[in-house]
Amino acid sequence: MTVKEHGSIIDSMHTMRAYALNDNRMDYKIILSLVFGKNKLATKKRARIEGNYLSDLSKDSISLPHAFGDAPTVALYTLKNVDASSLGIDHVGSDNLVKDIQNNVISPNYLITFKEDMPSLTKYSRVLGPKGLMPTPKQGTIVDEDNIKRMVDNLKKGSFKIKLNKLLTAHIPIGTLSMDDTKIHENASVVLSFVEKHLPSSYIKSNLNNIYMNTTQGPSCTLSIQ
């Protein structure tokens, strides 16, 4: 899936920057939006299959090659003695760490733990679950000592999952207006390649109705795809 030249990402960047100059705000986020539609002629079985496609799209995490904004914060729950600073971890602790999270003293983006510490953490599932912080193998937040540094580095890059709202639209931040055009283009290309990899080409062709870019306070620019 590629963006046609006449509806290019670079052209859209120039348009959005022109509008933002009036506000002198180059820190506005750039949002890439994917608009999917339902096949009104699909049978119930086909509709379920297509619904599963989008569910699968939201399961895997994606990391952009060029980070922007504040780096995500990572907390480690462990009963071990760990040098957090050398691993790039922002908060480390055990019961006291969970208490700080529960009382909103700290609000980490991610909570990780070692496999052997997981049994002692499960008792806090009602505290951490609603906050989306309960470590799981699927999220890659249950780690080993030999891969913790790599996992923390990946999380710090801002890995995320594509989430769709009730209108089957995903709004994905891919940078800010102050970033270089090439970096924005590469971030957008990674997102589009991720979608292409996780969805059948036939579904993309028939159900991906629109792709557009916009800033926090700017116009939307539609991208033509092929």
Short mmCIF file of C-alpha atoms in Angstrom, two decimals:
data_model
loop_
_atom_site.label_atom_id
_atom_site.label_comp_id
_atom_site.label_asym_id
_atom_site.label_seq_id
_atom_site.Cartn_x
_atom_site.Cartn_y
_atom_site.Cartn_z
CA MET A 1 0.00 0.00 0.00
CA THR A 2 1.61 3.24 -1.16
CA VAL A 3 0.55 6.86 -1.25
CA LYS A 4 0.04 8.35 -4.71
CA GLU A 5 2.18 11.33 -5.62
CA HIS A 6 -0.68 13.82 -6.06
CA GLY A 7 -1.93 13.09 -2.55
CA SER A 8 1.49 12.73 -0.98
CA ILE A 9 2.43 12.94 2.66
CA ILE A 10 4.99 15.66 1.90
CA ASP A 11 2.37 17.86 0.21
CA SER A 12 0.11 17.39 3.22
CA MET A 13 2.92 18.42 5.55
CA HIS A 14 3.41 21.68 3.64
CA THR A 15 -0.32 22.45 3.83
CA MET A 16 -0.52 21.78 7.57
CA ARG A 17 2.58 23.86 8.31
CA ALA A 18 1.15 26.79 6.34
CA TYR A 19 -1.94 26.80 8.56
CA ALA A 20 0.08 26.37 11.76
CA LEU A 21 2.32 29.36 11.01
CA ASN A 22 -0.52 31.67 11.99
CA ASP A 23 -0.50 30.13 15.48
CA ASN A 24 3.28 29.78 15.65
CA ARG A 25 2.79 26.25 16.95
CA MET A 26 5.20 23.75 15.44
CA ASP A 27 4.65 21.37 18.36
CA TYR A 28 1.23 20.32 17.08
CA LYS A 29 0.93 16.56 16.69
CA ILE A 30 0.37 15.07 13.26
CA ILE A 31 -2.34 12.43 13.22
CA LEU A 32 -2.67 9.74 10.55
CA SER A 33 -6.27 8.50 10.43
CA LEU A 34 -7.47 5.28 8.84
CA VAL A 35 -11.20 5.10 8.10
CA PHE A 36 -12.64 1.63 7.61
CA GLY A 37 -16.18 0.78 6.57
CA LYS A 38 -18.51 -2.18 6.93
CA ASN A 39 -19.56 -4.22 3.94
CA LYS A 40 -23.34 -3.72 3.96
CA LEU A 41 -23.84 -6.68 1.62
CA ALA A 42 -21.79 -9.10 3.72
CA THR A 43 -23.41 -12.19 5.23
CA LYS A 44 -23.32 -12.64 9.01
CA LYS A 45 -20.46 -15.10 8.63
CA ARG A 46 -18.51 -12.71 6.41
CA ALA A 47 -19.19 -9.82 8.79
CA ARG A 48 -17.73 -11.85 11.67
CA ILE A 49 -14.65 -12.67 9.61
CA GLU A 50 -14.12 -9.01 8.73
CA GLY A 51 -14.60 -8.05 12.38
CA ASN A 52 -11.87 -10.52 13.31
CA TYR A 53 -9.52 -8.87 10.81
CA LEU A 54 -9.72 -5.58 12.70
CA SER A 55 -9.41 -7.35 16.06
CA ASP A 56 -6.20 -8.98 14.86
CA LEU A 57 -4.92 -5.60 13.69
CA SER A 58 -5.18 -4.32 17.27
CA LYS A 59 -3.34 -7.23 18.88
CA ASP A 60 0.27 -6.58 17.87
CA SER A 61 2.32 -3.57 18.91
CA ILE A 62 4.01 -1.23 16.47
CA SER A 63 7.05 1.03 16.97
CA LEU A 64 7.84 4.04 14.83
CA PRO A 65 11.43 4.58 13.63
CA HIS A 66 11.42 8.23 14.72
CA ALA A 67 10.24 9.03 18.24
CA PHE A 68 8.62 12.32 19.23
CA GLY A 69 7.20 13.94 22.33
CA ASP A 70 8.04 12.80 25.84
CA ALA A 71 9.47 9.30 26.17
CA PRO A 72 7.09 6.82 27.83
CA THR A 73 7.83 6.01 31.48
CA VAL A 74 8.53 2.42 32.49
CA ALA A 75 8.12 0.95 35.98
CA LEU A 76 9.53 -2.39 37.15
CA TYR A 77 7.84 -4.52 39.80
CA THR A 78 10.40 -6.83 41.35
CA LEU A 79 11.54 -8.29 44.65
CA LYS A 80 15.12 -8.25 43.34
CA ASN A 81 17.86 -5.68 43.72
CA VAL A 82 18.05 -4.02 40.31
CA ASP A 83 20.09 -1.09 38.97
CA ALA A 84 17.16 0.73 37.39
CA SER A 85 19.12 3.65 35.95
CA SER A 86 21.41 1.45 33.86
CA LEU A 87 18.35 -0.21 32.33
CA GLY A 88 16.53 3.04 31.57
CA ILE A 89 13.74 2.25 34.07
CA ASP A 90 11.99 5.22 35.67
CA HIS A 91 10.48 3.55 38.75
CA VAL A 92 11.31 0.30 40.53
CA GLY A 93 9.83 -1.39 43.60
CA SER A 94 7.42 -4.03 44.80
CA ASP A 95 4.38 -3.49 47.03
CA ASN A 96 5.34 0.15 47.54
CA LEU A 97 5.42 0.66 43.77
CA VAL A 98 1.89 -0.68 43.33
CA LYS A 99 0.70 1.50 46.20
CA ASP A 100 2.13 4.59 44.49
CA ILE A 101 0.38 3.61 41.25
CA GLN A 102 -2.90 2.99 43.07
CA ASN A 103 -2.71 6.40 44.78
CA ASN A 104 -1.71 8.15 41.53
CA VAL A 105 1.63 9.21 43.00
CA ILE A 106 3.19 7.91 39.78
CA SER A 107 1.50 7.15 36.45
CA PRO A 108 3.83 4.98 34.35
CA ASN A 109 2.95 4.17 30.78
CA TYR A 110 4.18 0.61 31.19
CA LEU A 111 4.67 -1.79 34.10
CA ILE A 112 7.02 -4.71 33.56
CA THR A 113 8.05 -7.58 35.80
CA PHE A 114 10.24 -10.67 35.78
CA LYS A 115 8.61 -14.07 35.25
CA GLU A 116 9.57 -15.19 38.75
CA ASP A 117 8.00 -12.06 40.30
CA MET A 118 4.70 -12.46 38.46
CA PRO A 119 3.04 -14.73 41.08
CA SER A 120 3.42 -12.05 43.77
CA LEU A 121 2.01 -9.39 41.42
CA THR A 122 -1.20 -11.21 40.46
CA LYS A 123 -2.88 -10.19 43.73
CA TYR A 124 -2.88 -6.61 42.43
CA SER A 125 -4.71 -7.41 39.19
CA ARG A 126 -7.81 -5.46 40.29
CA VAL A 127 -5.65 -2.39 40.86
CA LEU A 128 -3.48 -2.65 37.75
CA GLY A 129 -5.97 -4.17 35.30
CA PRO A 130 -8.31 -1.16 35.01
CA LYS A 131 -5.27 1.06 34.47
CA GLY A 132 -4.05 -1.16 31.63
CA LEU A 133 -0.82 -1.88 33.51
CA MET A 134 -1.08 -5.59 34.36
CA PRO A 135 1.92 -7.25 32.67
CA THR A 136 1.12 -9.97 30.12
CA PRO A 137 3.23 -12.16 27.81
CA LYS A 138 1.29 -10.87 24.80
CA GLN A 139 2.33 -7.28 25.55
CA GLY A 140 5.91 -8.35 26.15
CA THR A 141 5.88 -6.82 29.63
CA ILE A 142 6.86 -10.05 31.42
CA VAL A 143 10.62 -10.20 30.93
CA ASP A 144 13.78 -12.19 31.65
CA GLU A 145 16.99 -10.74 33.00
CA ASP A 146 18.70 -11.35 29.67
CA ASN A 147 16.16 -9.38 27.60
CA ILE A 148 14.94 -6.68 29.98
CA LYS A 149 17.21 -3.97 28.52
CA ARG A 150 16.00 -4.67 24.99
CA MET A 151 12.36 -4.66 26.10
CA VAL A 152 12.75 -1.38 27.99
CA ASP A 153 14.42 0.20 24.95
CA ASN A 154 11.53 -0.94 22.75
CA LEU A 155 8.95 0.46 25.16
CA LYS A 156 10.84 3.75 25.38
CA LYS A 157 10.56 4.07 21.61
CA GLY A 158 6.84 4.38 22.14
CA SER A 159 5.45 1.08 20.92
CA PHE A 160 1.67 1.14 20.73
CA LYS A 161 -1.33 -0.74 19.37
CA ILE A 162 -3.64 0.54 16.66
CA LYS A 163 -7.07 1.02 18.23
CA LEU A 164 -10.27 1.66 16.34
CA ASN A 165 -13.24 3.58 17.68
CA LYS A 166 -16.92 2.68 17.22
CA LEU A 167 -16.84 4.31 13.78
CA LEU A 168 -14.03 1.93 12.74
CA THR A 169 -11.55 4.80 12.57
CA ALA A 170 -8.01 4.74 13.96
CA HIS A 171 -6.27 8.02 14.86
CA ILE A 172 -2.51 7.43 15.03
CA PRO A 173 0.02 10.12 16.08
CA ILE A 174 3.04 9.92 13.77
CA GLY A 175 5.02 13.04 14.70
CA THR A 176 4.92 16.80 15.12
CA LEU A 177 5.09 19.68 12.65
CA SER A 178 8.63 20.46 13.79
CA MET A 179 9.92 17.11 12.52
CA ASP A 180 11.66 16.63 9.20
CA ASP A 181 9.41 15.65 6.28
CA THR A 182 11.42 12.49 5.68
CA LYS A 183 10.93 11.30 9.26
CA ILE A 184 7.19 11.90 9.08
CA HIS A 185 7.03 10.04 5.77
CA GLU A 186 8.96 7.09 7.21
CA ASN A 187 6.74 6.93 10.31
CA ALA A 188 3.61 7.00 8.14
CA SER A 189 5.04 4.35 5.83
CA VAL A 190 5.73 2.04 8.78
CA VAL A 191 2.09 2.37 9.90
CA LEU A 192 0.75 1.68 6.41
CA SER A 193 3.09 -1.30 5.98
CA PHE A 194 1.94 -2.65 9.34
CA VAL A 195 -1.70 -2.41 8.25
CA GLU A 196 -0.90 -4.03 4.90
CA LYS A 197 0.88 -6.90 6.66
CA HIS A 198 -1.96 -7.57 9.11
CA LEU A 199 -4.99 -7.23 6.81
CA PRO A 200 -5.83 -9.15 3.61
CA SER A 201 -5.33 -7.05 0.49
CA SER A 202 -8.92 -7.76 -0.57
CA TYR A 203 -10.21 -6.35 2.71
CA ILE A 204 -8.05 -3.23 2.41
CA LYS A 205 -9.25 -2.64 -1.13
CA SER A 206 -12.94 -2.91 -0.25
CA ASN A 207 -13.09 -1.64 3.33
CA LEU A 208 -10.36 0.98 3.80
CA ASN A 209 -12.43 3.96 2.74
CA ASN A 210 -10.10 6.85 3.50
CA ILE A 211 -6.70 7.87 4.85
CA TYR A 212 -6.05 11.41 5.93
CA MET A 213 -3.61 13.49 7.95
CA ASN A 214 -4.30 16.43 10.21
CA THR A 215 -2.80 18.35 13.10
CA THR A 216 -4.26 19.02 16.53
CA GLN A 217 -5.64 22.36 15.36
CA GLY A 218 -5.48 22.18 11.58
CA PRO A 219 -7.22 21.02 8.41
CA SER A 220 -7.43 17.42 7.24
CA CYS A 221 -5.50 16.38 4.14
CA THR A 222 -6.75 13.30 2.33
CA LEU A 223 -4.13 10.88 1.03
CA SER A 224 -4.74 8.94 -2.16
CA ILE A 225 -3.63 5.33 -1.92
CA GLN A 226 -2.96 2.53 -4.37
#
